[in-house]
Structures are given as C-alpha cells and as structure tokens.
mmCIF file of C-alpha atoms in Angstrom:
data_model
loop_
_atom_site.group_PDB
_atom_site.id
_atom_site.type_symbol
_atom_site.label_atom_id
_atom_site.label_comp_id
_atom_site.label_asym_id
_atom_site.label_seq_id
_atom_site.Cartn_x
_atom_site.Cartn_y
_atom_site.Cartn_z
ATOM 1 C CA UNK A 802 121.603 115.406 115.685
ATOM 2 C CA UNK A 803 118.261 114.910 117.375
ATOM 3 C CA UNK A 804 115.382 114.331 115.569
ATOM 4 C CA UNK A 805 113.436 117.684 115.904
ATOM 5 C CA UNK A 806 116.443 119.569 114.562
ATOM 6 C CA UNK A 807 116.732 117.105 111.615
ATOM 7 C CA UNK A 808 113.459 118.036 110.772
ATOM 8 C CA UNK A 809 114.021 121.511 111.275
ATOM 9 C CA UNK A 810 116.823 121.402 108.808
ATOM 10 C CA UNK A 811 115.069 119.416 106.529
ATOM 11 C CA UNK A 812 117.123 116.459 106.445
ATOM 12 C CA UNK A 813 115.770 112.928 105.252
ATOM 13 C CA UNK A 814 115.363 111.779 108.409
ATOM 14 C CA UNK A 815 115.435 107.361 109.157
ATOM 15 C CA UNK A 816 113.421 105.939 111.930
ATOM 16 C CA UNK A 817 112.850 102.778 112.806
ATOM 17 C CA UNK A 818 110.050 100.780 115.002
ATOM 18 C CA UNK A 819 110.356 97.736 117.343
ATOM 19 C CA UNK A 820 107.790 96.173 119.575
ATOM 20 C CA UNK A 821 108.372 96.642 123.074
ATOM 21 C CA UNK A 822 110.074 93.573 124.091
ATOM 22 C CA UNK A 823 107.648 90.699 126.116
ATOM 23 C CA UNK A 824 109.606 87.537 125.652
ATOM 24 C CA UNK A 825 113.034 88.493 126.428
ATOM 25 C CA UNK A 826 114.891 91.327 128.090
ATOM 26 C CA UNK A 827 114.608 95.296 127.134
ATOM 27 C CA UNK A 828 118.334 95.303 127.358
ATOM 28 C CA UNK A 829 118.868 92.211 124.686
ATOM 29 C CA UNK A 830 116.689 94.431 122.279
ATOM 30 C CA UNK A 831 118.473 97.492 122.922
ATOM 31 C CA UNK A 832 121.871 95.446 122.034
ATOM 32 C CA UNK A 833 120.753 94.143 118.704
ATOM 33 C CA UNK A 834 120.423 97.704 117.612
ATOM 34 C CA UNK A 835 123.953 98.599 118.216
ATOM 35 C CA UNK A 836 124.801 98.142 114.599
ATOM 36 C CA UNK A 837 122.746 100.928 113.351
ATOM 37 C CA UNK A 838 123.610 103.889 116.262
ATOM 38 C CA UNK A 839 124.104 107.219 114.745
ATOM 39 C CA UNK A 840 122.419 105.973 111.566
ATOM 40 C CA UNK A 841 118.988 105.975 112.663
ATOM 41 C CA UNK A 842 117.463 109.563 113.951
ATOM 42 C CA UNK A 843 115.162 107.748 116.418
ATOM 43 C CA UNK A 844 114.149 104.669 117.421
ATOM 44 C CA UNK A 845 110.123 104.455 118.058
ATOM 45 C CA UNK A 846 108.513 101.575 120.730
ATOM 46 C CA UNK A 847 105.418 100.008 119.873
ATOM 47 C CA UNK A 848 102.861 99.143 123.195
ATOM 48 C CA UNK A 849 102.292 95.487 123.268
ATOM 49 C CA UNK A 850 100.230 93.570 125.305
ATOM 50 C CA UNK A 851 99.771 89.639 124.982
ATOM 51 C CA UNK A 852 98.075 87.583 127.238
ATOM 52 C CA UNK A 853 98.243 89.968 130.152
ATOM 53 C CA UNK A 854 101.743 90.740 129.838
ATOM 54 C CA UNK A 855 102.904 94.184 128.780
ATOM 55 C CA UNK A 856 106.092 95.212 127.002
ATOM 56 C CA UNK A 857 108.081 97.722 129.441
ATOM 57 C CA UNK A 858 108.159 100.786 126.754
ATOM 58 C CA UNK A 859 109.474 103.298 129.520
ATOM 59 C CA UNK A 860 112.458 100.886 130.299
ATOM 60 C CA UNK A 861 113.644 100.419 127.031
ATOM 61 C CA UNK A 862 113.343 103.761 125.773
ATOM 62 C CA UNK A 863 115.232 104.836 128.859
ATOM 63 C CA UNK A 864 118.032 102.183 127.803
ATOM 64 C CA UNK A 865 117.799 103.796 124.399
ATOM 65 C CA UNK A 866 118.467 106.815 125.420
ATOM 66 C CA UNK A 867 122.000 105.925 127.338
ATOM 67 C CA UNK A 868 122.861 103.657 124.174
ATOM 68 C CA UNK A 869 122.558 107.038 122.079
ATOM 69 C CA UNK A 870 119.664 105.914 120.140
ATOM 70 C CA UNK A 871 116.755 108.713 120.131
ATOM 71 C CA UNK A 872 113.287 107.006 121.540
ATOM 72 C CA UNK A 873 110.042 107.881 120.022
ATOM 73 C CA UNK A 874 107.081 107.150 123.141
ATOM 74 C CA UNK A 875 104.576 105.431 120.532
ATOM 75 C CA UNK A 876 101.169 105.529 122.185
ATOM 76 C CA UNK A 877 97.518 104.864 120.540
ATOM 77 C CA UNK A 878 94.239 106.814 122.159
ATOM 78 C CA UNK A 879 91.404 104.966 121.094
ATOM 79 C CA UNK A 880 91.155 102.270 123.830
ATOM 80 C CA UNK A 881 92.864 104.874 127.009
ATOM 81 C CA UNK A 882 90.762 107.470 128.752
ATOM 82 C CA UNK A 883 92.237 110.849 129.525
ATOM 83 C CA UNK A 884 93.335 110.129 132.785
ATOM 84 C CA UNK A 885 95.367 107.129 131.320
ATOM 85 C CA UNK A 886 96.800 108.885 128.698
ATOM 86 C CA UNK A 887 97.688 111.245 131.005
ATOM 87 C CA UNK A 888 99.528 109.028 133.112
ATOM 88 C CA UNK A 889 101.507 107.205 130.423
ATOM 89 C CA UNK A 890 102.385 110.748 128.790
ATOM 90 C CA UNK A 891 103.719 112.151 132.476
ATOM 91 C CA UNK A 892 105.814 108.722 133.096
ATOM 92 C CA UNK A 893 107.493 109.132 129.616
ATOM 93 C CA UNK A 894 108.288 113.021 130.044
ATOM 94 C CA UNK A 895 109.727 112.176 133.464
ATOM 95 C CA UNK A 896 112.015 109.015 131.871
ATOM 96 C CA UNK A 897 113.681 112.065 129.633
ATOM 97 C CA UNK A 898 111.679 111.079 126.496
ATOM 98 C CA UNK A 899 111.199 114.557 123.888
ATOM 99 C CA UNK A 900 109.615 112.507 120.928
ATOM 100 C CA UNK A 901 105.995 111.310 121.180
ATOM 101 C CA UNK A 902 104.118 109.339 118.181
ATOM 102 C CA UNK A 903 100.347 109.114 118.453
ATOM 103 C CA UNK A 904 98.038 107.313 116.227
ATOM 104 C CA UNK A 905 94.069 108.410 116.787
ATOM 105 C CA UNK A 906 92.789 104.838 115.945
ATOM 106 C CA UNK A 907 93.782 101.798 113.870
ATOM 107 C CA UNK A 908 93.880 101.725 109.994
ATOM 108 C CA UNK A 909 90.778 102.821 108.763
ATOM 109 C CA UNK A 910 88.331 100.792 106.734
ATOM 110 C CA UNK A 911 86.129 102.981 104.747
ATOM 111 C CA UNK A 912 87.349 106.165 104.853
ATOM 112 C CA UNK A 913 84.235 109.296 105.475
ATOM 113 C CA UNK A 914 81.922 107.841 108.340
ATOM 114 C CA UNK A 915 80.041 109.243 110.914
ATOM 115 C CA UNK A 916 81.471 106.690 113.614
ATOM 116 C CA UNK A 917 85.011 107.467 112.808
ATOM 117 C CA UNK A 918 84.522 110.884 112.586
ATOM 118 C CA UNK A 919 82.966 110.649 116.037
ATOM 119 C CA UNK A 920 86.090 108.316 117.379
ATOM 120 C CA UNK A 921 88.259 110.832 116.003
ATOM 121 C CA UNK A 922 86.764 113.748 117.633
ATOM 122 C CA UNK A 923 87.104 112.128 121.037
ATOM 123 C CA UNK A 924 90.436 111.214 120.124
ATOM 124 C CA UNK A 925 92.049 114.117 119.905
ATOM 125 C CA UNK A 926 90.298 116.229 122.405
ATOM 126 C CA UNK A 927 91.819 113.911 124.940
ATOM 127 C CA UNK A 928 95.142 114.144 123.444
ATOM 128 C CA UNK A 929 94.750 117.848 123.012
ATOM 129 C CA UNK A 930 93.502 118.317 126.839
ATOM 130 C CA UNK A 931 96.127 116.607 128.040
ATOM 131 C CA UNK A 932 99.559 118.022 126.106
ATOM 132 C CA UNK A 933 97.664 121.612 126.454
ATOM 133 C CA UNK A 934 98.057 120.939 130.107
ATOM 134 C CA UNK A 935 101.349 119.506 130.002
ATOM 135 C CA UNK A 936 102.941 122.229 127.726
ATOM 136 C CA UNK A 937 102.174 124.559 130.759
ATOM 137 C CA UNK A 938 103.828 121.997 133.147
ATOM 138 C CA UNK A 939 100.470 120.688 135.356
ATOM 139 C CA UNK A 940 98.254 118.193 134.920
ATOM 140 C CA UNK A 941 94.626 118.249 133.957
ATOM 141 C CA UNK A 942 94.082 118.011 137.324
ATOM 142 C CA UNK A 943 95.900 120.728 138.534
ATOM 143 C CA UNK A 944 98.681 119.060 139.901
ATOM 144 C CA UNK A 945 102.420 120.431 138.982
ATOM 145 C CA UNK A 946 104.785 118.521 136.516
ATOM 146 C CA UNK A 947 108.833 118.238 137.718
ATOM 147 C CA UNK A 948 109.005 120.635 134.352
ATOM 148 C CA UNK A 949 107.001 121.551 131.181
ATOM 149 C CA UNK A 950 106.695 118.919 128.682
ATOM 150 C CA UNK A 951 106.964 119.896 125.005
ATOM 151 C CA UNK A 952 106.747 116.579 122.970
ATOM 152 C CA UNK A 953 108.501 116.774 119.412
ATOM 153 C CA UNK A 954 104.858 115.333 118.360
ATOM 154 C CA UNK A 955 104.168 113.185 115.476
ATOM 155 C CA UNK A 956 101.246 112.162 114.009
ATOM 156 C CA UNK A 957 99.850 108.797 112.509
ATOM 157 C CA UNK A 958 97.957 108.969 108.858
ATOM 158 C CA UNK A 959 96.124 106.671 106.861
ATOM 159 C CA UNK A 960 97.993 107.328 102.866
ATOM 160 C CA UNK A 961 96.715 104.621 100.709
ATOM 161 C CA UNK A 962 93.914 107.105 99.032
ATOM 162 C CA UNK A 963 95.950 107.874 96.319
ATOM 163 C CA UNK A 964 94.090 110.980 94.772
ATOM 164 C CA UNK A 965 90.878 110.182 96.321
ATOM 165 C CA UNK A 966 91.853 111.474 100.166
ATOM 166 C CA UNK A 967 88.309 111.698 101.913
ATOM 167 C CA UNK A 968 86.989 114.869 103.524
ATOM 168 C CA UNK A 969 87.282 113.102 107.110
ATOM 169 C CA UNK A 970 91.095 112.287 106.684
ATOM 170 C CA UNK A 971 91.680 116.344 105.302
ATOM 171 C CA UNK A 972 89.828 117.105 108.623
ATOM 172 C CA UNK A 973 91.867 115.041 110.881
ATOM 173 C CA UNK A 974 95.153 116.145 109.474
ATOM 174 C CA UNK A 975 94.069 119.753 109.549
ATOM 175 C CA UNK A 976 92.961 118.975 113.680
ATOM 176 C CA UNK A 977 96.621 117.539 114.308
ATOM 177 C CA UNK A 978 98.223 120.123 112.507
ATOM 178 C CA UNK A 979 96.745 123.121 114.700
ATOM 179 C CA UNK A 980 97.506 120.862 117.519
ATOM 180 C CA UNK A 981 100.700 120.946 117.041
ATOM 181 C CA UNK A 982 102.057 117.977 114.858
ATOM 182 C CA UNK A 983 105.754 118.158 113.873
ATOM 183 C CA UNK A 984 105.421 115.611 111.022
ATOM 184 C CA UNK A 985 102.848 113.150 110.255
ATOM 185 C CA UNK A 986 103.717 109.229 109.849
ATOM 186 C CA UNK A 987 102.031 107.369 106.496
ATOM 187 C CA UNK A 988 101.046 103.612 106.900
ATOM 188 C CA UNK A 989 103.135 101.343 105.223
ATOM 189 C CA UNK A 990 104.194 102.186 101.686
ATOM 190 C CA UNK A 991 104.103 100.235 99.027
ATOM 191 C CA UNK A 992 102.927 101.558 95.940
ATOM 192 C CA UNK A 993 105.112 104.850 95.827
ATOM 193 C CA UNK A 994 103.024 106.132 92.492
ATOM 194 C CA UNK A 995 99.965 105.973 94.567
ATOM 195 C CA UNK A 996 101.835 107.922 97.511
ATOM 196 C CA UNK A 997 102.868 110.440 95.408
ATOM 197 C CA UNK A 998 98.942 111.565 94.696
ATOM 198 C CA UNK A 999 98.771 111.363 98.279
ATOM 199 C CA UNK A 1000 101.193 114.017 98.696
ATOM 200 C CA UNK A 1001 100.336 116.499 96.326
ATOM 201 C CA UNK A 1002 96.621 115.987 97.643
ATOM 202 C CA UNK A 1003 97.644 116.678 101.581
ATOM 203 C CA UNK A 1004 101.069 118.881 101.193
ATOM 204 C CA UNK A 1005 98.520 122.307 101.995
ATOM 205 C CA UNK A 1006 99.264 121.598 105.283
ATOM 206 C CA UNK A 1007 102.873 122.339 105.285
ATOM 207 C CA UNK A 1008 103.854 119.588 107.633
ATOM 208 C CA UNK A 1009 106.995 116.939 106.986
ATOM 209 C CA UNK A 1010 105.869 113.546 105.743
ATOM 210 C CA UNK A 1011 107.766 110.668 106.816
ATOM 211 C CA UNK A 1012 106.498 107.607 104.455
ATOM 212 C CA UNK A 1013 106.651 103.872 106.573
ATOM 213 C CA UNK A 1014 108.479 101.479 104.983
ATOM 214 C CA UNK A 1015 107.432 97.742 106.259
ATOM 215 C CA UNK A 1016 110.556 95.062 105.637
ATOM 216 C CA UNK A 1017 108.894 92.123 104.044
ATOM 217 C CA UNK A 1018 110.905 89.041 104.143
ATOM 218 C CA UNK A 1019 108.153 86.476 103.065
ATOM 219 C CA UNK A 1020 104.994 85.717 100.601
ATOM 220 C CA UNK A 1021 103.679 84.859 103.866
ATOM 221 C CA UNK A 1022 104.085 88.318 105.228
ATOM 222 C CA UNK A 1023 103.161 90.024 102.436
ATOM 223 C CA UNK A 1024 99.663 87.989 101.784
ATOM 224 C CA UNK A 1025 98.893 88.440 105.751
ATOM 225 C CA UNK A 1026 98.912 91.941 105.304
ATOM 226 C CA UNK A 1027 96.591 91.774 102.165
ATOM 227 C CA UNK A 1028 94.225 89.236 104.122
ATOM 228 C CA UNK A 1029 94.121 90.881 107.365
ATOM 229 C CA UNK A 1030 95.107 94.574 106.828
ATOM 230 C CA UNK A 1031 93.663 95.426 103.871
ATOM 231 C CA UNK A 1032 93.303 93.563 100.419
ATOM 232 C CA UNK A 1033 95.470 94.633 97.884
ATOM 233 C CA UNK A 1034 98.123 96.478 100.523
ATOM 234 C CA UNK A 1035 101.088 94.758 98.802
ATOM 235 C CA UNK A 1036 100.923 95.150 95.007
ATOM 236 C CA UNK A 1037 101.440 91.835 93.028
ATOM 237 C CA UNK A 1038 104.829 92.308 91.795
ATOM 238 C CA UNK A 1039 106.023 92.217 95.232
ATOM 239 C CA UNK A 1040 104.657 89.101 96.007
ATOM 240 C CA UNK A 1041 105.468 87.435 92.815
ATOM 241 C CA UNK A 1042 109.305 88.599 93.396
ATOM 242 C CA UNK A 1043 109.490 87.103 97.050
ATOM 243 C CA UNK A 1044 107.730 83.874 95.216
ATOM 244 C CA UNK A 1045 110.204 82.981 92.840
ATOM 245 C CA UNK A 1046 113.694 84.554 94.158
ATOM 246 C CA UNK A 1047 115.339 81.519 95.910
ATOM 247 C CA UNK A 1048 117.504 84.092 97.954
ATOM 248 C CA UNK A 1049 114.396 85.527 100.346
ATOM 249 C CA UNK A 1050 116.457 87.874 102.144
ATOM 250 C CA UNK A 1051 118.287 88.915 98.799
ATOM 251 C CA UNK A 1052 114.642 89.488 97.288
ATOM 252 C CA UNK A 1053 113.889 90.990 100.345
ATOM 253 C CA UNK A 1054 116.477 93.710 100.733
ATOM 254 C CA UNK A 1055 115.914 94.362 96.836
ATOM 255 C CA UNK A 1056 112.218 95.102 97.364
ATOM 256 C CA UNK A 1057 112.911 97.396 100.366
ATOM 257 C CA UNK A 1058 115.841 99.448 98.506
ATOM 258 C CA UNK A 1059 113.537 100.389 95.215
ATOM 259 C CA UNK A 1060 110.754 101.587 96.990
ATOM 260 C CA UNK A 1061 113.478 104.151 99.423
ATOM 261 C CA UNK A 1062 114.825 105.353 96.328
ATOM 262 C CA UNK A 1063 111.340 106.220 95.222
ATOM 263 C CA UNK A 1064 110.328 107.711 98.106
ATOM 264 C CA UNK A 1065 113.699 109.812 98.240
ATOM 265 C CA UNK A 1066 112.975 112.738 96.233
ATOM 266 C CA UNK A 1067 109.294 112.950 97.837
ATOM 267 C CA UNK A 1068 109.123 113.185 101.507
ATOM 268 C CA UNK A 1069 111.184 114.171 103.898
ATOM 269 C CA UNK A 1070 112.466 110.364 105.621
ATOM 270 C CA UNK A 1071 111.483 106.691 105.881
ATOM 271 C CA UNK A 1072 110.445 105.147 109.389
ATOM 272 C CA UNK A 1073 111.151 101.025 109.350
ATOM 273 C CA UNK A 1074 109.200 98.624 110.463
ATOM 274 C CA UNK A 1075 111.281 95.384 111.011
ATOM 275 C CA UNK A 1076 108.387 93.016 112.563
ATOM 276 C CA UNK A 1077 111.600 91.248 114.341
ATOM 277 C CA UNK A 1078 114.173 91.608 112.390
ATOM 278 C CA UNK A 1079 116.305 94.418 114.115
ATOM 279 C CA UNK A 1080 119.700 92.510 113.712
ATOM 280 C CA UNK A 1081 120.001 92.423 109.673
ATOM 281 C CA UNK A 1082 118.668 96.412 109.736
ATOM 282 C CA UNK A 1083 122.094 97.253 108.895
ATOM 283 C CA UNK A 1084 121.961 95.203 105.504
ATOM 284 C CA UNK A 1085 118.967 96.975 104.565
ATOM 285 C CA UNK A 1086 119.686 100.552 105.473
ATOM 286 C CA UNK A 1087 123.433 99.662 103.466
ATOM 287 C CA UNK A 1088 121.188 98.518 100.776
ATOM 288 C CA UNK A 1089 119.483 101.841 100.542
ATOM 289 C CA UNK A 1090 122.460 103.579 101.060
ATOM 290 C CA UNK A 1091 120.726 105.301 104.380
ATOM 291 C CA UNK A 1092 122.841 107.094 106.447
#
C-alpha cells in the first residue's frame, strides 16, 4: 500500500530515514534494507554533504523504488534558492519519486523571533512558488514538465513545546497546512507525556502527525544530542538505562519499544531514525511489534 493511501485510510503508518550513502555504494544501502520490505511504508533519504562530496539521493531512491521500498525525496530550503530547489524538485519528479519531505530550517532555538519568522517566510514562499508551478506541470520559468507533479508532501515540525507551542510555530503549521501538507513530521520523541500536550495544542489543524522516533544505542548518543541539539532532549531515565544495562543493544531496543507503544494510541505512525544502523531495524520494529 503506498504511503498516501495509508494515510488516507488512517493506518499507523512506519517510516524510516537513512543518510544518503557517501562512503560506500547506494546499492549496498539499498541491500541492508531488504529485511524490512513491505514492513516499512516508505523509506525517506537524508541530503548529505561532507567535505565536498554529496550523497546521490536521486540514485538511491530510484534503487528503492525497484527494491519495492517507497522513497521519501527529503530536502531542506533554508540554504537553496528557488531556482535550486526547483531543480532538485524537477530531477526527483522525473526519477518517479511521489513523496517529498521538507523541513523550513533546522531545529529551532528559541521559539517566537523576528529572524525566524522572517527565515520562515522566505522559506516557504519558495517552496510554495515552486510546487504551485509544478502542480500545473511548468516551471517557474515557464518551461513545460514531462507531466504534473503532485508530491504526497510532508512537513517538518519542531514538538518539544509541550503545552507552551509559540505563536510563530501555530503560524508555520497553519502556512504548510494551506499549502498543502499531507502530514507533518515531529523531531525526535522522547518524552511521549510532553508530546501528548503537543498534540492536543496543534490537532486544530486536522493534519496526520507522524512522531520521529531516534534509535539510541549509546550514553554517548544520547548525551550528544543533549550537548549539541538541545539540553535536556533525552530525559534522564534514558540515559541512566543505557548506563547501567550491560546488554546496550538489549537496553537499546527496550528504550525504543516503550516509547512506540506510547506513541501508539496518539498519532497516526512513527518515522525511524537509525543514524547507521539499518541492518538490526528488523529487531527493533519486531520489538515494537511494527508491521
């Protein structure tokens, strides 16, 4: 079942996210997901550049595709003008892609500013300009498409407000909405109580909710995040369980299963991040009892 009818139906749709592959092949990534086909409703590819190389994101989601695994085109607009956008957006419709995931800028710090609300604004009127155009099969230059391009669109989201959701991220959500957005994505979940008062806060817009679950397989990870992301990210009982269990991946798998069967009953599906770890999905989605 594609992933725009699973929504449709309401299903509890599972995604997953892997890094477009830099250091070895597109197809070698594509194989280590063979254990989880027809259990995951799409597959979403992460741009990476490092040191002047880029990740080939077309090629593997074109591999994707004839390994029956649904792509999702992730793409970010802050640092592309429209003309760029453009061009990645074209390239992906004409590789057969349907699903495109779009995040407006990179976790937010404060929350209500005039600079992000400026960012924002520029944001999306690129992104609007150029799937308007697209929708109607041309370019914003005029120029005609091989066929109209209607992305299944999703939309990134900053969720770790809890209650307090500012005015700016009610705005932003309400912008993507009327734009078109078929469900929005949360940033990694953690504490599902606090997600929960994040929902009831933001479900006036009627759109699906899929809540990003982030695999965590050591107190390393899970102190980077809190250190570079944002402090506090991953609540202390998380870290103190991946600091004493002697089994990591045991604790590991344990910590990822109780916060799916929180999130269950609350949104509509759980997109994975495996930060390299694509091989053991299988334990963890088995674990969760996914699929």
């Amino acid at each position: 079942m594609k992933l725009k009818d699973a929504l449709k139906k309401k299903k509890f749709v599972v995604t997953s996210e892997v890094q477009s592959p830099i250091d070895r092949e597109p197809e070698d990534l594509v194989r280590s997901l063979a254990s989880v086909s027809g259990r995951v409703d799409g597959v979403s590819l992460s741009e990476v550049e490092l040191e002047g190389f880029v990740g080939d994101t077309i090629r593997t989601c074109e591999l994707l595709n004839k390994s029956q695994l649904e792509p999702i085109y992730q793409t970010t607009t802050r640092d592309k003008n429209r003309l760029q956008l453009q061009n990645d957006l074209v390239e992906a419709h004409n590789s057969g892609i349907d699903n495109l995931l779009v995040f407006t800028e990179d976790y937010r710090i404060t929350g209500d500013s005039l600079q992000e609300m400026m960012f924002f604004h520029v944001d999306a009127g690129k992104l609007k300009s150029v799937l308007e155009h697209m929708r109607e099969g041309r370019t914003v230059e005029g120029d005609s498409l091989k066929s109209k391009a209607d992305f299944l669109l999703g939309s990134g989201v900053e969720s770790s407000w809890g209650k307090s959701v500012p005015d700016l991220e009610m705005k932003e959500m309400e912008e993507m909405t009327k734009l078109g957005t078929s469900y929005f994505l949360t940033t990694p979940i953690f504490d599902v109580d606090r997600f929960e008062k994040f929902l009831k806060q933001t479900q006036t817009f009627g759109v699906p909710v899929i809540a990003e679950v982030m695999i965590l397989r050591t107190v390393g990870m899970a102190r980077f995040l809190n250190r570079h992301l944002k402090s506090g990210m991953v609540p202390d009982w998380i870290i103190q369980k991946l600091a004493r269990e002697p089994d990591k991946q045991k604790a590991s798998i344990e910590i990822f299963t109780d916060i799916v069967t929180g999130l269950k009953d609350l949104c509509q599906g759980v997109h994975i991040i495996t930060i390299g770890g694509e091989e053991k999905l299988k334990l963890y989605l088995d674990s969760a009892k996914l699929k």
